[in-house]
Structures are given as structure tokens and as C-alpha cells.
C-alpha atoms as an extended CHARMM CRD file, in Angstrom:
* protein
*
       202  EXT
         1         1  MET       CA              0.0000000000        0.0000000000        0.0000000000  PROA      1               0.0000000000
         2         2  PRO       CA              1.3970000000        3.4350000000       -0.8880000000  PROA      2               0.0000000000
         3         3  HSD       CA              0.3220000000        4.7450000000        2.5330000000  PROA      3               0.0000000000
         4         4  ASP       CA              1.5830000000        1.7830000000        4.5680000000  PROA      4               0.0000000000
         5         5  ASP       CA              4.0810000000        3.9720000000        6.4250000000  PROA      5               0.0000000000
         6         6  LEU       CA              1.3620000000        6.3400000000        7.6890000000  PROA      6               0.0000000000
         7         7  ARG       CA             -0.0470000000        5.8570000000       11.1990000000  PROA      7               0.0000000000
         8         8  ASP       CA             -2.8680000000        7.5160000000       13.0750000000  PROA      8               0.0000000000
         9         9  THR       CA             -2.4270000000        9.2240000000       16.4430000000  PROA      9               0.0000000000
        10        10  ALA       CA             -2.6350000000        5.8200000000       18.1720000000  PROA      10              0.0000000000
        11        11  GLY       CA              0.0660000000        4.3200000000       15.9550000000  PROA      11              0.0000000000
        12        12  ARG       CA             -2.3340000000        2.1470000000       13.9360000000  PROA      12              0.0000000000
        13        13  ARG       CA             -2.1970000000        1.4970000000       10.1800000000  PROA      13              0.0000000000
        14        14  TYR       CA             -4.9270000000        2.9720000000        8.0330000000  PROA      14              0.0000000000
        15        15  PRO       CA             -7.3520000000        0.6770000000        6.1390000000  PROA      15              0.0000000000
        16        16  ALA       CA             -5.5560000000       -0.8050000000        3.1390000000  PROA      16              0.0000000000
        17        17  HSD       CA             -8.5180000000       -0.3790000000        0.7570000000  PROA      17              0.0000000000
        18        18  LEU       CA             -8.8060000000        3.3930000000        1.2740000000  PROA      18              0.0000000000
        19        19  ASP       CA             -6.8560000000        6.2360000000       -0.3170000000  PROA      19              0.0000000000
        20        20  VAL       CA             -4.9290000000        7.8540000000        2.5230000000  PROA      20              0.0000000000
        21        21  TRP       CA             -2.9610000000       11.0740000000        2.2020000000  PROA      21              0.0000000000
        22        22  PRO       CA             -0.7780000000       13.0000000000        4.6640000000  PROA      22              0.0000000000
        23        23  VAL       CA             -2.1940000000       16.1720000000        6.2290000000  PROA      23              0.0000000000
        24        24  ARG       CA              0.3050000000       19.0440000000        6.1000000000  PROA      24              0.0000000000
        25        25  GLU       CA             -2.0880000000       22.0020000000        6.2840000000  PROA      25              0.0000000000
        26        26  PRO       CA             -5.7960000000       22.5390000000        7.0220000000  PROA      26              0.0000000000
        27        27  LYS       CA             -6.7890000000       22.3400000000        3.3450000000  PROA      27              0.0000000000
        28        28  ASP       CA             -5.5010000000       18.7490000000        3.2700000000  PROA      28              0.0000000000
        29        29  TRP       CA             -8.1140000000       17.6470000000        5.7760000000  PROA      29              0.0000000000
        30        30  PRO       CA            -11.8730000000       17.6620000000        5.0180000000  PROA      30              0.0000000000
        31        31  GLY       CA            -12.5550000000       18.1940000000        8.7340000000  PROA      31              0.0000000000
        32        32  ALA       CA            -10.8780000000       21.6150000000        8.6880000000  PROA      32              0.0000000000
        33        33  TRP       CA            -14.0950000000       23.5190000000        8.0210000000  PROA      33              0.0000000000
        34        34  TRP       CA            -12.3820000000       26.8630000000        8.5490000000  PROA      34              0.0000000000
        35        35  ALA       CA             -9.6650000000       26.3930000000        5.9130000000  PROA      35              0.0000000000
        36        36  ASP       CA            -11.5980000000       28.0210000000        3.0570000000  PROA      36              0.0000000000
        37        37  TRP       CA            -12.9220000000       31.0000000000        5.0060000000  PROA      37              0.0000000000
        38        38  TYR       CA            -10.4240000000       31.9540000000        7.7100000000  PROA      38              0.0000000000
        39        39  ASN       CA             -6.6610000000       32.2400000000        7.4430000000  PROA      39              0.0000000000
        40        40  LEU       CA             -5.9400000000       31.3800000000       11.0550000000  PROA      40              0.0000000000
        41        41  PRO       CA             -2.4810000000       30.8590000000       12.5480000000  PROA      41              0.0000000000
        42        42  PRO       CA             -1.9230000000       27.3540000000       13.9950000000  PROA      42              0.0000000000
        43        43  PRO       CA             -2.4490000000       28.3710000000       17.6530000000  PROA      43              0.0000000000
        44        44  LEU       CA             -6.0100000000       29.4800000000       16.7670000000  PROA      44              0.0000000000
        45        45  TRP       CA             -7.0620000000       26.3770000000       14.8190000000  PROA      45              0.0000000000
        46        46  PRO       CA            -10.3170000000       25.0690000000       16.3480000000  PROA      46              0.0000000000
        47        47  LEU       CA             -9.2140000000       21.4330000000       15.8690000000  PROA      47              0.0000000000
        48        48  ARG       CA             -5.8650000000       19.6680000000       15.9000000000  PROA      48              0.0000000000
        49        49  LEU       CA             -4.8990000000       18.3140000000       12.5000000000  PROA      49              0.0000000000
        50        50  PRO       CA             -4.5910000000       14.5240000000       12.1740000000  PROA      50              0.0000000000
        51        51  PRO       CA             -1.4100000000       13.0540000000       10.6740000000  PROA      51              0.0000000000
        52        52  ALA       CA             -3.3680000000       11.7540000000        7.6570000000  PROA      52              0.0000000000
        53        53  ALA       CA             -6.8570000000       11.7220000000        6.1640000000  PROA      53              0.0000000000
        54        54  TYR       CA             -8.9710000000        9.3960000000        4.0630000000  PROA      54              0.0000000000
        55        55  GLU       CA            -12.3650000000        9.3530000000        2.4050000000  PROA      55              0.0000000000
        56        56  ARG       CA            -14.8430000000        6.5130000000        2.8890000000  PROA      56              0.0000000000
        57        57  ASN       CA            -17.4600000000        7.8030000000        0.4500000000  PROA      57              0.0000000000
        58        58  ARG       CA            -16.8810000000        6.0270000000       -2.8870000000  PROA      58              0.0000000000
        59        59  GLY       CA            -18.1600000000        8.9570000000       -4.9520000000  PROA      59              0.0000000000
        60        60  TYR       CA            -15.7270000000       11.3220000000       -3.2560000000  PROA      60              0.0000000000
        61        61  ARG       CA            -12.9070000000        8.8000000000       -3.6720000000  PROA      61              0.0000000000
        62        62  ASP       CA            -13.6240000000        8.4280000000       -7.3820000000  PROA      62              0.0000000000
        63        63  ARG       CA            -13.5780000000       12.2010000000       -7.8450000000  PROA      63              0.0000000000
        64        64  ARG       CA            -10.3220000000       12.4670000000       -5.9290000000  PROA      64              0.0000000000
        65        65  ARG       CA             -8.7420000000        9.7440000000       -8.0420000000  PROA      65              0.0000000000
        66        66  ALA       CA             -9.9440000000       11.4540000000      -11.2180000000  PROA      66              0.0000000000
        67        67  ALA       CA             -8.4190000000       14.7160000000       -9.9820000000  PROA      67              0.0000000000
        68        68  GLU       CA             -5.1080000000       12.9390000000       -9.3850000000  PROA      68              0.0000000000
        69        69  ARG       CA             -5.1490000000       11.6250000000      -12.9620000000  PROA      69              0.0000000000
        70        70  VAL       CA             -5.8660000000       15.1150000000      -14.2970000000  PROA      70              0.0000000000
        71        71  ARG       CA             -3.0760000000       16.5880000000      -12.1760000000  PROA      71              0.0000000000
        72        72  ARG       CA             -0.6660000000       13.9460000000      -13.4740000000  PROA      72              0.0000000000
        73        73  ASP       CA             -1.6210000000       14.1520000000      -17.1680000000  PROA      73              0.0000000000
        74        74  ALA       CA             -2.2170000000       17.9090000000      -17.5830000000  PROA      74              0.0000000000
        75        75  THR       CA              0.3140000000       19.9860000000      -19.4860000000  PROA      75              0.0000000000
        76        76  VAL       CA              0.6870000000       23.7610000000      -19.7550000000  PROA      76              0.0000000000
        77        77  ARG       CA              1.7580000000       25.3730000000      -23.0070000000  PROA      77              0.0000000000
        78        78  TRP       CA              2.3040000000       28.8190000000      -24.4420000000  PROA      78              0.0000000000
        79        79  VAL       CA             -0.1260000000       29.4990000000      -27.3130000000  PROA      79              0.0000000000
        80        80  ILE       CA              1.3500000000       30.9550000000      -30.4880000000  PROA      80              0.0000000000
        81        81  GLY       CA              0.0530000000       31.5520000000      -33.9940000000  PROA      81              0.0000000000
        82        82  ASP       CA             -3.5800000000       32.2980000000      -33.1870000000  PROA      82              0.0000000000
        83        83  GLY       CA             -3.6510000000       35.8420000000      -34.5840000000  PROA      83              0.0000000000
        84        84  ARG       CA             -2.9450000000       37.6780000000      -31.3230000000  PROA      84              0.0000000000
        85        85  PRO       CA             -0.3580000000       40.4830000000      -31.2010000000  PROA      85              0.0000000000
        86        86  SER       CA              3.0230000000       39.5390000000      -29.8070000000  PROA      86              0.0000000000
        87        87  THR       CA              2.3370000000       41.5530000000      -26.6360000000  PROA      87              0.0000000000
        88        88  ALA       CA             -0.7210000000       39.4390000000      -25.7800000000  PROA      88              0.0000000000
        89        89  TRP       CA              0.1300000000       36.3730000000      -23.7140000000  PROA      89              0.0000000000
        90        90  ARG       CA             -1.9280000000       33.1970000000      -23.5290000000  PROA      90              0.0000000000
        91        91  PHE       CA             -1.1960000000       29.9460000000      -21.7220000000  PROA      91              0.0000000000
        92        92  VAL       CA             -3.5010000000       26.9320000000      -21.6690000000  PROA      92              0.0000000000
        93        93  ALA       CA             -3.6100000000       23.8290000000      -19.4920000000  PROA      93              0.0000000000
        94        94  GLU       CA             -4.9400000000       20.7800000000      -21.2890000000  PROA      94              0.0000000000
        95        95  LEU       CA             -5.0980000000       16.9990000000      -21.2640000000  PROA      95              0.0000000000
        96        96  PRO       CA             -3.3970000000       14.8500000000      -23.9030000000  PROA      96              0.0000000000
        97        97  ASP       CA             -6.7040000000       14.5440000000      -25.8090000000  PROA      97              0.0000000000
        98        98  GLY       CA             -6.9390000000       18.3500000000      -26.0960000000  PROA      98              0.0000000000
        99        99  THR       CA             -9.5020000000       18.8690000000      -23.3260000000  PROA      99              0.0000000000
       100       100  LEU       CA             -9.0660000000       22.4450000000      -22.1090000000  PROA      100             0.0000000000
       101       101  LEU       CA             -8.6550000000       22.6550000000      -18.3120000000  PROA      101             0.0000000000
       102       102  GLY       CA             -7.6040000000       26.2570000000      -17.7980000000  PROA      102             0.0000000000
       103       103  GLU       CA             -6.3390000000       29.4130000000      -19.4030000000  PROA      103             0.0000000000
       104       104  LEU       CA             -4.2310000000       32.4190000000      -18.4160000000  PROA      104             0.0000000000
       105       105  ARG       CA             -4.2470000000       35.6620000000      -20.3640000000  PROA      105             0.0000000000
       106       106  ALA       CA             -2.0380000000       38.7010000000      -19.9010000000  PROA      106             0.0000000000
       107       107  HSD       CA             -0.6850000000       41.5820000000      -21.9400000000  PROA      107             0.0000000000
       108       108  GLU       CA              2.4380000000       43.7030000000      -21.9450000000  PROA      108             0.0000000000
       109       109  ARG       CA              2.1690000000       47.4260000000      -21.3840000000  PROA      109             0.0000000000
       110       110  ASP       CA              4.5910000000       50.2700000000      -21.8940000000  PROA      110             0.0000000000
       111       111  PRO       CA              4.9450000000       52.5370000000      -18.8330000000  PROA      111             0.0000000000
       112       112  GLN       CA              5.8540000000       55.4020000000      -21.1760000000  PROA      112             0.0000000000
       113       113  LEU       CA              2.1770000000       55.5520000000      -22.1690000000  PROA      113             0.0000000000
       114       114  ILE       CA              1.2560000000       55.9140000000      -18.4910000000  PROA      114             0.0000000000
       115       115  TYR       CA              3.7920000000       58.5110000000      -17.4230000000  PROA      115             0.0000000000
       116       116  GLY       CA              4.1550000000       60.3650000000      -20.7220000000  PROA      116             0.0000000000
       117       117  ASP       CA              7.9210000000       60.8270000000      -20.5940000000  PROA      117             0.0000000000
       118       118  ASP       CA             10.9000000000       59.6670000000      -22.6460000000  PROA      118             0.0000000000
       119       119  LEU       CA             12.5700000000       57.5710000000      -19.9670000000  PROA      119             0.0000000000
       120       120  ASP       CA             13.5440000000       54.0190000000      -20.7890000000  PROA      120             0.0000000000
       121       121  TRP       CA             11.0840000000       52.2020000000      -18.5310000000  PROA      121             0.0000000000
       122       122  PRO       CA             11.2950000000       48.4230000000      -18.1900000000  PROA      122             0.0000000000
       123       123  ARG       CA              8.4210000000       46.4910000000      -19.6850000000  PROA      123             0.0000000000
       124       124  GLU       CA              5.5570000000       45.4540000000      -17.4330000000  PROA      124             0.0000000000
       125       125  LEU       CA              2.8300000000       42.8610000000      -17.6610000000  PROA      125             0.0000000000
       126       126  VAL       CA             -0.8740000000       43.0210000000      -16.7840000000  PROA      126             0.0000000000
       127       127  LEU       CA             -2.5500000000       39.7720000000      -15.7680000000  PROA      127             0.0000000000
       128       128  ASP       CA             -6.0190000000       39.7610000000      -17.3290000000  PROA      128             0.0000000000
       129       129  GLY       CA             -7.2390000000       36.5730000000      -15.7040000000  PROA      129             0.0000000000
       130       130  VAL       CA             -6.7100000000       32.9590000000      -14.7360000000  PROA      130             0.0000000000
       131       131  LEU       CA             -9.6120000000       30.6240000000      -15.4790000000  PROA      131             0.0000000000
       132       132  VAL       CA             -9.9010000000       26.9570000000      -14.5280000000  PROA      132             0.0000000000
       133       133  ALA       CA            -12.8080000000       24.7910000000      -15.6560000000  PROA      133             0.0000000000
       134       134  ALA       CA            -15.3500000000       23.7770000000      -13.0390000000  PROA      134             0.0000000000
       135       135  GLY       CA            -14.5760000000       20.3190000000      -11.7320000000  PROA      135             0.0000000000
       136       136  HSD       CA            -10.8260000000       20.8250000000      -12.0930000000  PROA      136             0.0000000000
       137       137  ARG       CA            -10.2460000000       23.5670000000       -9.5240000000  PROA      137             0.0000000000
       138       138  ARG       CA             -8.1090000000       23.3030000000       -6.4080000000  PROA      138             0.0000000000
       139       139  ILE       CA             -5.7800000000       20.6970000000       -7.8870000000  PROA      139             0.0000000000
       140       140  GLY       CA             -2.9460000000       23.0360000000       -8.8880000000  PROA      140             0.0000000000
       141       141  ILE       CA             -3.9110000000       23.9050000000      -12.4710000000  PROA      141             0.0000000000
       142       142  GLY       CA             -4.1000000000       27.6550000000      -11.8100000000  PROA      142             0.0000000000
       143       143  GLY       CA             -0.7860000000       27.6120000000       -9.9690000000  PROA      143             0.0000000000
       144       144  ARG       CA              0.9110000000       25.8710000000      -12.8870000000  PROA      144             0.0000000000
       145       145  LEU       CA             -0.4380000000       28.4940000000      -15.2830000000  PROA      145             0.0000000000
       146       146  VAL       CA              0.9060000000       31.3170000000      -13.1050000000  PROA      146             0.0000000000
       147       147  ALA       CA              4.2490000000       29.5110000000      -12.7870000000  PROA      147             0.0000000000
       148       148  ALA       CA              4.4720000000       29.2570000000      -16.5880000000  PROA      148             0.0000000000
       149       149  MET       CA              3.7840000000       32.9970000000      -16.8630000000  PROA      149             0.0000000000
       150       150  ALA       CA              6.4560000000       33.7550000000      -14.2510000000  PROA      150             0.0000000000
       151       151  GLN       CA              8.9950000000       31.6270000000      -16.1220000000  PROA      151             0.0000000000
       152       152  ARG       CA              8.2850000000       33.4190000000      -19.3930000000  PROA      152             0.0000000000
       153       153  MET       CA              8.5580000000       36.7770000000      -17.6060000000  PROA      153             0.0000000000
       154       154  GLU       CA             12.0190000000       35.7570000000      -16.4540000000  PROA      154             0.0000000000
       155       155  ASP       CA             12.9770000000       34.6280000000      -19.9610000000  PROA      155             0.0000000000
       156       156  MET       CA             11.7180000000       37.9140000000      -21.4740000000  PROA      156             0.0000000000
       157       157  GLY       CA             13.3270000000       40.1380000000      -18.8350000000  PROA      157             0.0000000000
       158       158  ILE       CA             10.0180000000       41.3660000000      -17.4090000000  PROA      158             0.0000000000
       159       159  GLY       CA             10.0870000000       41.7580000000      -13.6470000000  PROA      159             0.0000000000
       160       160  LEU       CA              6.6810000000       43.1740000000      -12.7320000000  PROA      160             0.0000000000
       161       161  VAL       CA              3.0910000000       42.0780000000      -13.3020000000  PROA      161             0.0000000000
       162       162  HSD       CA             -0.0380000000       43.9490000000      -12.2060000000  PROA      162             0.0000000000
       163       163  THR       CA             -3.5600000000       42.6610000000      -11.6870000000  PROA      163             0.0000000000
       164       164  VAL       CA             -6.8300000000       43.5700000000       -9.9870000000  PROA      164             0.0000000000
       165       165  VAL       CA             -8.8350000000       41.0550000000       -7.9490000000  PROA      165             0.0000000000
       166       166  GLU       CA            -12.4880000000       41.2230000000       -6.9760000000  PROA      166             0.0000000000
       167       167  ASP       CA            -12.9540000000       38.5790000000       -4.2890000000  PROA      167             0.0000000000
       168       168  GLN       CA            -11.2320000000       36.8610000000       -1.3850000000  PROA      168             0.0000000000
       169       169  PHE       CA            -10.6760000000       33.5630000000       -3.1980000000  PROA      169             0.0000000000
       170       170  SER       CA             -8.8400000000       35.2520000000       -6.0690000000  PROA      170             0.0000000000
       171       171  SER       CA             -6.6500000000       37.2830000000       -3.7210000000  PROA      171             0.0000000000
       172       172  SER       CA             -5.8130000000       34.1960000000       -1.6420000000  PROA      172             0.0000000000
       173       173  PHE       CA             -4.9210000000       32.2310000000       -4.7700000000  PROA      173             0.0000000000
       174       174  LEU       CA             -2.6270000000       34.9400000000       -6.1390000000  PROA      174             0.0000000000
       175       175  ALA       CA             -1.0430000000       35.4680000000       -2.7160000000  PROA      175             0.0000000000
       176       176  SER       CA             -0.1800000000       31.7600000000       -2.6500000000  PROA      176             0.0000000000
       177       177  CYS       CA              1.5230000000       32.2950000000       -6.0430000000  PROA      177             0.0000000000
       178       178  GLY       CA              3.6870000000       35.1170000000       -4.6610000000  PROA      178             0.0000000000
       179       179  PHE       CA              1.6070000000       38.2220000000       -5.4600000000  PROA      179             0.0000000000
       180       180  ARG       CA              1.4940000000       40.9910000000       -2.8550000000  PROA      180             0.0000000000
       181       181  VAL       CA             -0.9080000000       43.8930000000       -2.3840000000  PROA      181             0.0000000000
       182       182  ALA       CA              0.4230000000       46.9600000000       -4.1880000000  PROA      182             0.0000000000
       183       183  ALA       CA              0.8760000000       50.2470000000       -2.3430000000  PROA      183             0.0000000000
       184       184  GLY       CA             -1.5070000000       52.1720000000       -4.5840000000  PROA      184             0.0000000000
       185       185  ARG       CA             -4.8490000000       50.3840000000       -4.6150000000  PROA      185             0.0000000000
       186       186  PRO       CA             -7.1810000000       51.0730000000       -7.5590000000  PROA      186             0.0000000000
       187       187  LEU       CA            -10.7590000000       52.2170000000       -7.1330000000  PROA      187             0.0000000000
       188       188  ALA       CA            -13.6040000000       50.2440000000       -8.6510000000  PROA      188             0.0000000000
       189       189  MET       CA            -15.6030000000       52.7490000000      -10.7070000000  PROA      189             0.0000000000
       190       190  SER       CA            -18.5590000000       52.4630000000      -13.0620000000  PROA      190             0.0000000000
       191       191  LEU       CA            -20.5520000000       54.7660000000      -15.2990000000  PROA      191             0.0000000000
       192       192  ARG       CA            -24.2400000000       53.9750000000      -15.3960000000  PROA      192             0.0000000000
       193       193  ARG       CA            -26.4130000000       55.5680000000      -18.0580000000  PROA      193             0.0000000000
       194       194  PRO       CA            -30.2170000000       55.7010000000      -17.9210000000  PROA      194             0.0000000000
       195       195  VAL       CA            -31.8890000000       53.2190000000      -20.2370000000  PROA      195             0.0000000000
       196       196  GLY       CA            -35.4190000000       54.6100000000      -20.0300000000  PROA      196             0.0000000000
       197       197  PRO       CA            -37.2580000000       57.8470000000      -19.3320000000  PROA      197             0.0000000000
       198       198  ALA       CA            -36.2990000000       59.5280000000      -16.1000000000  PROA      198             0.0000000000
       199       199  PRO       CA            -38.9150000000       59.1220000000      -13.3660000000  PROA      199             0.0000000000
       200       200  ARG       CA            -41.0310000000       62.1950000000      -12.7220000000  PROA      200             0.0000000000
       201       201  PRO       CA            -40.6190000000       63.8950000000       -9.3650000000  PROA      201             0.0000000000
       202       202  PRO       CA            -43.4920000000       63.2740000000       -6.9500000000  PROA      202             0.0000000000
């Protein structure tokens, strides 16, 4: 058994017919209900983490095994020759049969257009978005896409990438990939135009 060396807190072996995995952080354990909502330091965890976890529900086990196969077989590639300008970046994660799992899009920008001067500014990148297909999230696909972007940035001599996030999950994901909150935070603004006749005053 691949997990034969794992023991529970009483030193017992886990059932041989179950898929057992080591628990290194709260997200590795289904019993850590707080892992997706609260970023708590270890002293404040409501429950002590077990050394390993397993799933007895066959449906859950089958989905976990399918996710492991996807994680193992997925590849990330840089897309070229699809009519985009050279400053538009696109990476895709896919299975050997061509099934699309995820996509990352970004574009280069010239700081000279922002500041309006003649200085030789280094090139920057703007991350437009990272999308992962439903059913294939939380298995590392998004992280591999961001890692591919970071590697290409290094190869191209680009050292800075900007992005804007709209929710806690997105910010947590990007923080786990190494992003940090910028000093100057943007404002979310919108322009709403009337689509019908203005209401009459009472």
C-alpha cells in the first residue's frame, strides 16, 4: 500500500482499501471547516490536524482519483500563432486529448504611455485573468499556469506584473503564487447611463 508507512495518532495502520494522504495544512483535511474562510495561525485552529486523512465515500474517492489523474496528465503550453499580437500572452492547461482545463491571459504594457515621458522604462505585464474549468479547480492547475507565466517573464526580462482582484478567493490564490498587495490600490468605478425615461418627481 502506498500509505503503509502512515499511522494515526494511536500508531495504527490505516485501512488498506482506502486512499490515505498526509495532512500538512488545514486544506488537506476535510474536517478543517475553517480552511476556506479563515486564514488562522496554527495556535487558533479550532481542531488539531490529524497526521493523515482518508475518504470513505466512494463517490468522493472516485472524484479524488480522477483529480489525481488530471493533475498527473495535464500539461501547460504557451499558445502561439492564433492571430494575437506579440504583446498578448496566452497559456492553456490541457489533457493529452486536447480537453481544455484552464487558461491564463495577460498583456504587456509600456509605462511610457502611463507617465508620458521619454525615460527608458522596463516592460511590465498586466494579468487579465486565470480561469480553470469547473470540476478541475483546487488541484494546482491555476498555480501551474501562473508559474508558466512567471517563467516566461524571467525569460523575457520582465520583472513586474499587475492585476486587480475582486474577491477573497482570487486574492488568496494569487497570494499563494507570490503576489502581494500593491501600495496604490485602484478604485472600482462604473458609469451607469439611464436606459429609459427619467422618473417624474413626486
